[in-house]
mmCIF file of C-alpha atoms and ligand atoms in Angstrom:
data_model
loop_
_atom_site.group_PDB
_atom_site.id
_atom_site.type_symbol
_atom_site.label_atom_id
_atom_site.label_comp_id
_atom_site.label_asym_id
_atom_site.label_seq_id
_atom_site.Cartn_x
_atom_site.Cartn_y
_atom_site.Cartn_z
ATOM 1 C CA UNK A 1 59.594 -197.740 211.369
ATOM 2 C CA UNK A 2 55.910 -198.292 211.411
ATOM 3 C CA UNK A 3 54.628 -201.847 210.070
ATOM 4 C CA UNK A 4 50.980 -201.946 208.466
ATOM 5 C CA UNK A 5 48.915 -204.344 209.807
ATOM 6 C CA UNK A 6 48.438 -207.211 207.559
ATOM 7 C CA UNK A 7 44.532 -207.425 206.804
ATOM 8 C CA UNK A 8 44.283 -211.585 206.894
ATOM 9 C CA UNK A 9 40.975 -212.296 204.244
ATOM 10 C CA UNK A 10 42.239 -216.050 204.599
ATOM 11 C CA UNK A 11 40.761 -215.527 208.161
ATOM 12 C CA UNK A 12 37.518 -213.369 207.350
ATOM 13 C CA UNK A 13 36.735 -215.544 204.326
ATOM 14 C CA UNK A 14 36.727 -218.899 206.773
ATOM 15 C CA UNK A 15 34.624 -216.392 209.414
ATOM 16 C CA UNK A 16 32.053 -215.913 206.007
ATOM 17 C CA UNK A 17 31.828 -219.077 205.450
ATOM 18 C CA UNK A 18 30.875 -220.485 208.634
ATOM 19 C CA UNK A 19 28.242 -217.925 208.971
ATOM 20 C CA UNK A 20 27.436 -219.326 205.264
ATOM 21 C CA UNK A 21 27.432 -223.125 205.724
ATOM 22 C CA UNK A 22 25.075 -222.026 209.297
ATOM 23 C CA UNK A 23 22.775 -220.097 207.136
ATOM 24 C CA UNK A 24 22.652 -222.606 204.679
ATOM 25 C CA UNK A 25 21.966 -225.553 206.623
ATOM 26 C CA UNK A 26 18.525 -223.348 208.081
ATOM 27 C CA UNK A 27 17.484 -222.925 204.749
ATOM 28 C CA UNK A 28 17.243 -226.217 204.265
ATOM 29 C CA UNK A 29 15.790 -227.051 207.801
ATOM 30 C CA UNK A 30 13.413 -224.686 207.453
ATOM 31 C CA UNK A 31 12.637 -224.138 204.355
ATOM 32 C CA UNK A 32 13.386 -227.279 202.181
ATOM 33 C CA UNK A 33 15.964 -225.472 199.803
ATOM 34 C CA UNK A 34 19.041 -226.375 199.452
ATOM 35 C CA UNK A 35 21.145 -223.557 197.146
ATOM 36 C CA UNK A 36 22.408 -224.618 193.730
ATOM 37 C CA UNK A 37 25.449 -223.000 191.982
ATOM 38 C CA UNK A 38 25.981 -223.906 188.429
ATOM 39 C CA UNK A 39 29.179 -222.847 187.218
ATOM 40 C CA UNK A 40 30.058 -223.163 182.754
ATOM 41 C CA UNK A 41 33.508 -223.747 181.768
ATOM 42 C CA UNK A 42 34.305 -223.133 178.268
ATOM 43 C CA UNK A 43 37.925 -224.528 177.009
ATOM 44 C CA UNK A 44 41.036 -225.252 178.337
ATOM 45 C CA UNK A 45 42.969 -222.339 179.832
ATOM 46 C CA UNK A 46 44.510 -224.096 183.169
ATOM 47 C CA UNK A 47 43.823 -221.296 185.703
ATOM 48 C CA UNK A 48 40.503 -221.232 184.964
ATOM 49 C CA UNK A 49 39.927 -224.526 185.833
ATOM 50 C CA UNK A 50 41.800 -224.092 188.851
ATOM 51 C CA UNK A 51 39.340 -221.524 190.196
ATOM 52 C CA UNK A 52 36.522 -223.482 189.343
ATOM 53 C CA UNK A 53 37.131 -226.654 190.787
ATOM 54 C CA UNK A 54 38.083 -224.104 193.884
ATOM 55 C CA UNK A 55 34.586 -222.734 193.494
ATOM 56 C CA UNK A 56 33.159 -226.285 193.354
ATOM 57 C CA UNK A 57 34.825 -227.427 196.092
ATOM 58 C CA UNK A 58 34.214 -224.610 198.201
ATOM 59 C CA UNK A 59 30.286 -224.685 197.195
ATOM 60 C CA UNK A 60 29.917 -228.210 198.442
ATOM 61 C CA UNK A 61 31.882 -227.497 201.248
ATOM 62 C CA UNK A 62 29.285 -224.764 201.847
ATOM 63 C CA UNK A 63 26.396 -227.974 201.567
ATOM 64 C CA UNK A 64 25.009 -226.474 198.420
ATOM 65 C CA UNK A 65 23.860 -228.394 195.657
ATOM 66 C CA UNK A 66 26.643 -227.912 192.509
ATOM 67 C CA UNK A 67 26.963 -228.703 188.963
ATOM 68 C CA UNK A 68 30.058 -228.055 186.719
ATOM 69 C CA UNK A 69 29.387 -228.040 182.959
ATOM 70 C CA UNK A 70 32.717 -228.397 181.312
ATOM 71 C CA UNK A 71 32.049 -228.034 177.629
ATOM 72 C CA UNK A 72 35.165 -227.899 174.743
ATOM 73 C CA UNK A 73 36.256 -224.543 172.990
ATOM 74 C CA UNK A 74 35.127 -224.621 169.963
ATOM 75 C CA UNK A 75 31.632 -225.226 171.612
ATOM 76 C CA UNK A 76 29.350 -222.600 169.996
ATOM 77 C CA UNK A 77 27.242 -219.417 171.418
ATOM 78 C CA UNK A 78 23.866 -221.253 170.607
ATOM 79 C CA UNK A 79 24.719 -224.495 172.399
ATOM 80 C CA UNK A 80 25.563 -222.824 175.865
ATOM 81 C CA UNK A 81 22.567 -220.222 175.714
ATOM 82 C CA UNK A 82 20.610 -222.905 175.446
ATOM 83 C CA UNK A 83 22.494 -224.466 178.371
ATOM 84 C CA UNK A 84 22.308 -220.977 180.177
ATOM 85 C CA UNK A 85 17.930 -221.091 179.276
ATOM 86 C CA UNK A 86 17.757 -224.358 180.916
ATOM 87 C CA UNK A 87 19.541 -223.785 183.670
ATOM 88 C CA UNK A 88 17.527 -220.286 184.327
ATOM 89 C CA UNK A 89 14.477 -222.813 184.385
ATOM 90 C CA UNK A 90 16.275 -225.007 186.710
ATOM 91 C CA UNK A 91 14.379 -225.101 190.299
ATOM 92 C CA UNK A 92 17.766 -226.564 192.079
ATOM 93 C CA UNK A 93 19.635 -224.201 190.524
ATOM 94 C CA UNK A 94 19.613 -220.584 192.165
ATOM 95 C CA UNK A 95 22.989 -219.594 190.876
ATOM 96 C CA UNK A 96 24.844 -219.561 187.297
ATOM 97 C CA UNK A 97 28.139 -218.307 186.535
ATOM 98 C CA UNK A 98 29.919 -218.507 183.906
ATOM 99 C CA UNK A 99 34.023 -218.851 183.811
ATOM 100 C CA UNK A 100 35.665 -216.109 182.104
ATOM 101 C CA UNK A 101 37.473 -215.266 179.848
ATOM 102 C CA UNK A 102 35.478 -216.626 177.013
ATOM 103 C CA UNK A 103 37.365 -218.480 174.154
ATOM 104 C CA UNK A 104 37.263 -215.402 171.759
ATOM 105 C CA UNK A 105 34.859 -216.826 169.063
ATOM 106 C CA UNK A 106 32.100 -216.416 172.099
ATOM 107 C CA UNK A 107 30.712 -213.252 172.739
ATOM 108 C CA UNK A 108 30.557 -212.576 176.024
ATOM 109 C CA UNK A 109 27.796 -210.052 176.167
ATOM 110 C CA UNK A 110 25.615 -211.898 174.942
ATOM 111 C CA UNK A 111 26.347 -214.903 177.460
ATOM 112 C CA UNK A 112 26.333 -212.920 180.716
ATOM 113 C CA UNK A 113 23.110 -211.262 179.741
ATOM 114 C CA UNK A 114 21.579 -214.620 179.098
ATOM 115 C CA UNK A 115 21.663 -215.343 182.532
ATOM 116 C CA UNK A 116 18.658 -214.351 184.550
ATOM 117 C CA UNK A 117 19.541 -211.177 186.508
ATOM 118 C CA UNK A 118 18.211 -213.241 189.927
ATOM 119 C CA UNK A 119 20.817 -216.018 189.111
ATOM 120 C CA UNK A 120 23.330 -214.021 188.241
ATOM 121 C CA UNK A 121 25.837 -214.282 191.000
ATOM 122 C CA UNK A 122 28.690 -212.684 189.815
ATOM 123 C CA UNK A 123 26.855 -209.846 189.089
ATOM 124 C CA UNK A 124 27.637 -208.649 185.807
ATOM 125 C CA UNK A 125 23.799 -208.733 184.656
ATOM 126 C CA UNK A 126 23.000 -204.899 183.350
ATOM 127 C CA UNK A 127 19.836 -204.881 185.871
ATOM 128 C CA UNK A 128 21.936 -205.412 188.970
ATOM 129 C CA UNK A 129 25.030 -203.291 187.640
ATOM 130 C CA UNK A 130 21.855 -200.154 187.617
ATOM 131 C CA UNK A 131 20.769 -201.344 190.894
ATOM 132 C CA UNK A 132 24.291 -201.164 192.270
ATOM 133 C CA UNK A 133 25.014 -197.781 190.793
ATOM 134 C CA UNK A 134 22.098 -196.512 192.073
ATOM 135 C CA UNK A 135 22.598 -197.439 195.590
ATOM 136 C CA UNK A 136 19.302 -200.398 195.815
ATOM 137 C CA UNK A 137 20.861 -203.464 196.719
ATOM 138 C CA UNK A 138 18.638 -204.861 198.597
ATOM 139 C CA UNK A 139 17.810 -207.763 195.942
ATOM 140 C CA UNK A 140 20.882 -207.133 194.152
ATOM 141 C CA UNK A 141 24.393 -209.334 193.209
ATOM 142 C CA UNK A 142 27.283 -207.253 193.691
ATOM 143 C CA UNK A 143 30.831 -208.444 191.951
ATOM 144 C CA UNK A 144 32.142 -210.526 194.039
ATOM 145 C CA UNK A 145 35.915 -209.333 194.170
ATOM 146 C CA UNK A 146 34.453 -205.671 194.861
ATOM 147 C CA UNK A 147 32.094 -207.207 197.378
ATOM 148 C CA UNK A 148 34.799 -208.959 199.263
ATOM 149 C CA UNK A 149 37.281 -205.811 199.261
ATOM 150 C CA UNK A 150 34.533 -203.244 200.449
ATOM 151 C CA UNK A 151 34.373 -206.251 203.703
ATOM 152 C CA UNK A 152 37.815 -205.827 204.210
ATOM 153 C CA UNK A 153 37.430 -202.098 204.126
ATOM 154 C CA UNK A 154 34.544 -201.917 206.399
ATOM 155 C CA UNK A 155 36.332 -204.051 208.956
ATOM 156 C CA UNK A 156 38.920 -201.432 209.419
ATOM 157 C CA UNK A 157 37.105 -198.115 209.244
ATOM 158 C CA UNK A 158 33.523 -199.252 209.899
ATOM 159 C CA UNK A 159 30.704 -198.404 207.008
ATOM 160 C CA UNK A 160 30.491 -194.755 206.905
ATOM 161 C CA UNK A 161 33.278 -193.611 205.050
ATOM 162 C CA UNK A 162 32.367 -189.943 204.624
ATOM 163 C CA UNK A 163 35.317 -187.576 204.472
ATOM 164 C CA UNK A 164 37.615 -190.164 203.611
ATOM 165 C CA UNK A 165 39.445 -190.129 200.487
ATOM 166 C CA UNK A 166 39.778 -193.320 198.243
ATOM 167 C CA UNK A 167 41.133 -193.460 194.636
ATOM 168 C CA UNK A 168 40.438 -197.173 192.573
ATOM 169 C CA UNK A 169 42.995 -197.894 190.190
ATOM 170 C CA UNK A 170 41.296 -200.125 187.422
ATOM 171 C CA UNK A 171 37.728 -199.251 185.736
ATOM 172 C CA UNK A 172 37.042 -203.051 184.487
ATOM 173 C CA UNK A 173 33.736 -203.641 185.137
ATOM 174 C CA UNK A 174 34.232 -206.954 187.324
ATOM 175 C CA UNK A 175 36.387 -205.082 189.651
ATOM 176 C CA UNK A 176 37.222 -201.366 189.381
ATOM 177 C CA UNK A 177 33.645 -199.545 188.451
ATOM 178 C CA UNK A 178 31.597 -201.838 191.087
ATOM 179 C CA UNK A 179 34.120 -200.834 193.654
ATOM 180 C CA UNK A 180 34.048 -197.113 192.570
ATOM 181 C CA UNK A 181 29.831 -197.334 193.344
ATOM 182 C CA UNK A 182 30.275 -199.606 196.750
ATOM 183 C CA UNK A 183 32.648 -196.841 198.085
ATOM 184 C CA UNK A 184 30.426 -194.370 196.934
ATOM 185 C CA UNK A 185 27.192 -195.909 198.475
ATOM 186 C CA UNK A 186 29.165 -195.842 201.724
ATOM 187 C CA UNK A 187 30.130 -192.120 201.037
ATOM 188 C CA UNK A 188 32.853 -191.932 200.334
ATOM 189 C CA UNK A 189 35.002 -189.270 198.010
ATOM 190 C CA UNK A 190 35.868 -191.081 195.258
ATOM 191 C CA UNK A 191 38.640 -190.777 192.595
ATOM 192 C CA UNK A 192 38.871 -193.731 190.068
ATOM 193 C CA UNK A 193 42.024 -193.732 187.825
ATOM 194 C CA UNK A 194 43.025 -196.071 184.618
ATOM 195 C CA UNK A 195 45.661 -196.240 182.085
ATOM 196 C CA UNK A 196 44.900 -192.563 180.406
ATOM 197 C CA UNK A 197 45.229 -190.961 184.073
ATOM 198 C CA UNK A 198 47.660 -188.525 184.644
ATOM 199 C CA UNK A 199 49.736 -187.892 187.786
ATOM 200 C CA UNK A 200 48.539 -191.081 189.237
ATOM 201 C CA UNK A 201 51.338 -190.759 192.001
ATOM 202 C CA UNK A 202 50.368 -187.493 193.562
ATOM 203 C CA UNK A 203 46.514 -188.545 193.255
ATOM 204 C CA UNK A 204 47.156 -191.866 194.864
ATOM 205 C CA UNK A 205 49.229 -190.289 197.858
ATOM 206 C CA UNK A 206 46.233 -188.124 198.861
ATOM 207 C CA UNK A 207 44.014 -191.261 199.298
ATOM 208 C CA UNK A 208 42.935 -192.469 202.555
ATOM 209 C CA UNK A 209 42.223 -196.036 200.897
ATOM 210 C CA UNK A 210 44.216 -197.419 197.536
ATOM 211 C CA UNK A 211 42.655 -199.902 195.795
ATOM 212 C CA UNK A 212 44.172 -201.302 192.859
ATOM 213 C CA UNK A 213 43.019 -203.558 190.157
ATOM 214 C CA UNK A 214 45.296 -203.304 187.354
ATOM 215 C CA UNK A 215 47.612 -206.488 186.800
ATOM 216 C CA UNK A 216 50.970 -204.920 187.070
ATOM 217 C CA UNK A 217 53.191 -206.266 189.637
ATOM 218 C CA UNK A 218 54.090 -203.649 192.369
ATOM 219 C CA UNK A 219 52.968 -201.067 190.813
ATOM 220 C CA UNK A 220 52.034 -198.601 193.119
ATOM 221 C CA UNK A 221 55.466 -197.545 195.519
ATOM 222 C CA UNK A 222 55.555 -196.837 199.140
ATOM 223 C CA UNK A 223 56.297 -193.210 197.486
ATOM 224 C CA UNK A 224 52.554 -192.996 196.148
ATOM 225 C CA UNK A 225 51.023 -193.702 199.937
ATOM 226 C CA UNK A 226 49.870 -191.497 202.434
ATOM 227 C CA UNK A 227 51.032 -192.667 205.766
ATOM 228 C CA UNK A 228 48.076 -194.548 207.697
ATOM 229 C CA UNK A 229 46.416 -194.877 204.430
ATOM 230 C CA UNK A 230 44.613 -198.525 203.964
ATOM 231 C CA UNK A 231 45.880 -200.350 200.678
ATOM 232 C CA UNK A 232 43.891 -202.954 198.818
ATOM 233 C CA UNK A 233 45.524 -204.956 196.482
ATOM 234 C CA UNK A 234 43.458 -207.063 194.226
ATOM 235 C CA UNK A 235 45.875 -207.670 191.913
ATOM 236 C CA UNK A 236 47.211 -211.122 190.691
ATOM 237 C CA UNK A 237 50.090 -211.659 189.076
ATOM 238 C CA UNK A 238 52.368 -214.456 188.271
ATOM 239 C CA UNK A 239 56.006 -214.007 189.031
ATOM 240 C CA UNK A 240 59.751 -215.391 189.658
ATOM 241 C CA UNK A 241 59.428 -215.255 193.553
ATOM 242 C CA UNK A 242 62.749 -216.633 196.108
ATOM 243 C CA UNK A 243 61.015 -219.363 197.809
ATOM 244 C CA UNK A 244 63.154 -221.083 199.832
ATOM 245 C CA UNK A 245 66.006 -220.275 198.533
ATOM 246 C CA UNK A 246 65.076 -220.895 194.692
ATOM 247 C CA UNK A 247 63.552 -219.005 192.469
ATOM 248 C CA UNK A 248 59.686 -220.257 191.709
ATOM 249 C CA UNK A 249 56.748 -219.100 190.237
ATOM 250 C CA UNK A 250 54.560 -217.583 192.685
ATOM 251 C CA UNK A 251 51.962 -214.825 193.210
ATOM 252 C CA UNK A 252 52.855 -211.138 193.502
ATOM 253 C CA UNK A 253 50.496 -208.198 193.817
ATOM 254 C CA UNK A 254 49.543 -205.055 192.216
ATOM 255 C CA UNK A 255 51.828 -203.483 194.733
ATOM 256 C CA UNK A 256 55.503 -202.918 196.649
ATOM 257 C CA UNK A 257 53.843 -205.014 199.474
ATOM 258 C CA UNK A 258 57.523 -205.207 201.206
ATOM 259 C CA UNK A 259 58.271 -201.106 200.909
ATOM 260 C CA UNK A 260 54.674 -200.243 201.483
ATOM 261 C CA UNK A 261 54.244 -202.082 204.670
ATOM 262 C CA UNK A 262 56.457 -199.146 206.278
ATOM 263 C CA UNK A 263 54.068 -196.542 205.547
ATOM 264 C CA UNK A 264 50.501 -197.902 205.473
ATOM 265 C CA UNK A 265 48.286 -198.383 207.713
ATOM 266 C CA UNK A 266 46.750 -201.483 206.565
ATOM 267 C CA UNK A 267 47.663 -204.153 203.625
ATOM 268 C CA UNK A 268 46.210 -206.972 202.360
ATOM 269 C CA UNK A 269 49.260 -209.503 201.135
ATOM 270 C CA UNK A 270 48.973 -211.169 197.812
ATOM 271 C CA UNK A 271 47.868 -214.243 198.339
ATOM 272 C CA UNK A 272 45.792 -214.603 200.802
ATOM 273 C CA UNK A 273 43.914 -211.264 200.703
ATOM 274 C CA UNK A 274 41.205 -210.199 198.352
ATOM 275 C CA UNK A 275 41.338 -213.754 197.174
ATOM 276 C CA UNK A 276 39.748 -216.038 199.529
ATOM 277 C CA UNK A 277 37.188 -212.901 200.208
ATOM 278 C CA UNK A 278 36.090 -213.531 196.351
ATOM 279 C CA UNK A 279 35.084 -217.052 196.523
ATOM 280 C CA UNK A 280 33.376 -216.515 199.840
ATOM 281 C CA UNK A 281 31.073 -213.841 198.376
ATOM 282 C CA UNK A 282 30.190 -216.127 195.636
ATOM 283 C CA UNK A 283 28.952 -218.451 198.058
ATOM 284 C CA UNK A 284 27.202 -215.366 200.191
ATOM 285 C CA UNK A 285 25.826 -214.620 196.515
ATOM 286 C CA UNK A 286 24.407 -218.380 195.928
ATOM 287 C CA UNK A 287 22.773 -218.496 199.526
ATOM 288 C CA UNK A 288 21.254 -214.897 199.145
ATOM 289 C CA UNK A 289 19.943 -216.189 195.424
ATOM 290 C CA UNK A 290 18.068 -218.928 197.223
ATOM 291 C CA UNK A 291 17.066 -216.767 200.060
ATOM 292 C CA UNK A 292 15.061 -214.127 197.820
ATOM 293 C CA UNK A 293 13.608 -217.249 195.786
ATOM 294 C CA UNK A 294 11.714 -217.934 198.754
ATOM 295 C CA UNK A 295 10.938 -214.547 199.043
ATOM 296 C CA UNK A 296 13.589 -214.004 202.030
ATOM 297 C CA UNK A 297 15.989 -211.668 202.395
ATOM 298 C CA UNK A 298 19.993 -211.275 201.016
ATOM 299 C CA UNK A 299 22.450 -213.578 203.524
ATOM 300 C CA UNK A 300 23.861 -211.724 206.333
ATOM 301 C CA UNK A 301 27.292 -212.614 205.771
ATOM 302 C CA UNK A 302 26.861 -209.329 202.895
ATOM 303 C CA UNK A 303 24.193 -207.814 205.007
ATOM 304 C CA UNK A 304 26.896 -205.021 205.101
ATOM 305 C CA UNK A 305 27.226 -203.480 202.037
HETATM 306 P P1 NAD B 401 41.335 -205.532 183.446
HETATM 307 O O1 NAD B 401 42.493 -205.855 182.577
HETATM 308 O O2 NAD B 401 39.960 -205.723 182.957
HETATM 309 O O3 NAD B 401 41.462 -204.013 183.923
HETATM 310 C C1 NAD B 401 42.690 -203.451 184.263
HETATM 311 C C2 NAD B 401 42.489 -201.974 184.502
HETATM 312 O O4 NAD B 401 43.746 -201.400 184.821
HETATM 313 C C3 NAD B 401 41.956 -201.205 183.302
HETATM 314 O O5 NAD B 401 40.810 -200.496 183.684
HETATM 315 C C4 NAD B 401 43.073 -200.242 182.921
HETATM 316 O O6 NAD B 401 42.591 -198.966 182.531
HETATM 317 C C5 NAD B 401 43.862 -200.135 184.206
HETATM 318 N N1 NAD B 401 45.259 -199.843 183.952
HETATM 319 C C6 NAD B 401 46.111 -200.479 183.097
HETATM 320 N N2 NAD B 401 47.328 -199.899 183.143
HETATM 321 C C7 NAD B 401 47.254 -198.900 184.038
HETATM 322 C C8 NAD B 401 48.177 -197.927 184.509
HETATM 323 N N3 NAD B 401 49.417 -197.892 184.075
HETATM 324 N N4 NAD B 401 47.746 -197.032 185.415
HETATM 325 C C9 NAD B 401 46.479 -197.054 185.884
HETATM 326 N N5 NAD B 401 45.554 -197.961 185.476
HETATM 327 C C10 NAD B 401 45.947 -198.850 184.555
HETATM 328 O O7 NAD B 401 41.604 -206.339 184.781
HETATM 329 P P2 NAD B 401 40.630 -206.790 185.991
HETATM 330 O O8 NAD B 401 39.797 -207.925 185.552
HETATM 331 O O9 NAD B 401 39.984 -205.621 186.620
HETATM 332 O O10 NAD B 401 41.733 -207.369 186.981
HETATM 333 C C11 NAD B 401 42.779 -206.548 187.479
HETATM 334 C C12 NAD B 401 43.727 -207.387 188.304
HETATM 335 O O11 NAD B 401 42.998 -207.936 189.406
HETATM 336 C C13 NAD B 401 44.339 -208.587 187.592
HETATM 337 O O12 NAD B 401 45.628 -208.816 188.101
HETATM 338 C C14 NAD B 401 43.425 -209.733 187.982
HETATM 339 O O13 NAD B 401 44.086 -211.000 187.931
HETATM 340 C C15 NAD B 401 43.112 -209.347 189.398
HETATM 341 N N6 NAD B 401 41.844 -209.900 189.895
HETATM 342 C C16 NAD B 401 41.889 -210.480 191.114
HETATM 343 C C17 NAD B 401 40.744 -211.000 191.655
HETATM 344 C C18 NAD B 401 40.804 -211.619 193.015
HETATM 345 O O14 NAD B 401 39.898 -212.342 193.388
HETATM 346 N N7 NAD B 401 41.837 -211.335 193.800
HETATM 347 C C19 NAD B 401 39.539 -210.928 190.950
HETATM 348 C C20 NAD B 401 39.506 -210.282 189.720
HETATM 349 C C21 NAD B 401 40.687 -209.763 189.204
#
């Protein structure tokens, strides 16, 4: 039986990055800035912290300038928009995220909109959602997840994807509606299904390219895939996994990796697919923040999409 190939981001993500830390290093040489990433914490929640000490780490690895703000959760809406104000004011500072989820007193609205839409490097900012949707990203932040799939994507069927057929399963609007417009942009026929969809099955089986963003560990079957077709899994969830003979908690995907590898054409495995592609467009993000500050253009490790 046919075996998909295994689309490695692990490997693309460190390719990104090199190209980044290059980049990066120029802009300083020639240009005397150096690009900051601030990223807010709010609370406690464990994984959370995990990614952004990743992000951290990865951002200095990167040689940009980083700050963590790590503030308790009962810590209230006026104290980190005031944060959020000074750090839009901030000349080191070309890039502010802002850990979600929120402790649920905060609203979150408000707090992503505080940030400046040219610092915003996650992307969630209303003015470059618009300017993603309607196909102008020159000076735009694209989701970074989204971002880092449509790579993926690209590197297997180039970036003209007219005639092909992809469905997104997910409409969040960090994931599943950004990657709806990317595919789009790159012309793509585009289906995007949620949890009020009907006959998901026989709508995902006449996709050329599944991507799924749902949180529902293997989800879609080998039985949903049309032979050939490339799957992206962005899913992340937290499972009893036989490692090694025991049974640990590990990471699983949003789908049958083991039974879909038979029919697809193309996988990414959970970990070590979308996930390292994430954090590496946050860093292509920061560097294209402090690019346009100087009146430059985006970093051409996105150049792209
Ligand atoms: P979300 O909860 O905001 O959205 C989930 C979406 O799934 C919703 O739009 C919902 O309509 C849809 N859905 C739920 N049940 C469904 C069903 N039965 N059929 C079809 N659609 C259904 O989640 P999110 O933030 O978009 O994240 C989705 C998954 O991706 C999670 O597992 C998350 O951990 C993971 N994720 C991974 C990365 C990464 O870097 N790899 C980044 C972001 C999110």
């Amino acid at each position: 039986m046919a075996v998909a190939k295994l689309i490695d981001g692990k490997i693309k993500a460190e390719n990104i990055i090199e190209i980044i830390k290059k980049d990066s290093l120029n802009l300083q040489k020639e240009y005397n800035i150096k690009p900051g990433l601030a990223v807010l914490i709010i609370g406690e929640d464990p994984a959370s912290h995990i990614y952004v000490k990743n992000k951290r780490l990865k951002a200095e690895s990167c040689g940009f300038y980083s700050t963590q703000h790590t503030l308790p959760n009962d810590t209230s809406e006026e104290i980190i928009l005031n944060l959020i104000n000074e750090l839009n004011d901030n000349d080191k500072i070309h890039g502010i995220l802002v850990q979600l989820p929120l402790p649920k007193h905060l609203n979150e609205t408000l707090i992503t909109q505080a940030i400046r839409p040219s610092k915003d490097v996650d992307g969630f900012h209303y003015m470059n959602v618009g300017k993603l949707n309607s196909g102008k990203t020159s000076d735009a932040f694209i989701p970074c997840t989204p971002a880092g799939c449509m790579i993926l994507i690209e590197n297997e069927l180039g970036n003209d994807l007219s005639g092909i057929n992809a469905i997104v399963i997910g409409r969040s609007n960090i994931v599943g509606k950004p990657m709806a417009s990317l595919l789009l942009k790159a012309h793509a026929t585009v289906t995007i299904a949620h949890s009020k969809t009907k006959n998901l099955e026989m709508l995902a089986s006449q996709a050329d390219i599944i991507i799924v963003a749902v949180g529902s560990p293997n989800m879609v079957k080998a039985s949903w895939i049309k032979p050939k077709a490339i799957i992206i899994d962005v899913g992340i969830n937290r499972v009893g996994k036989v490692i090694d003979g025991e049974i640990k908690m590990g990471l699983t995907g949003d789908v049958d990796f083991n039974d879909a590898c038979n029919i697809a054409g193309a996988i990414t495995p959970v970990p070590g697919g979308v996930g390292p592609m994430t954090i590496a467009m946050l860093m292509s993000n920061t560097l294209s923040a402090a690019r346009l500050s100087a009146g430059l253009e985006k970093s051409t490790s996105t150049k792209e999409i």
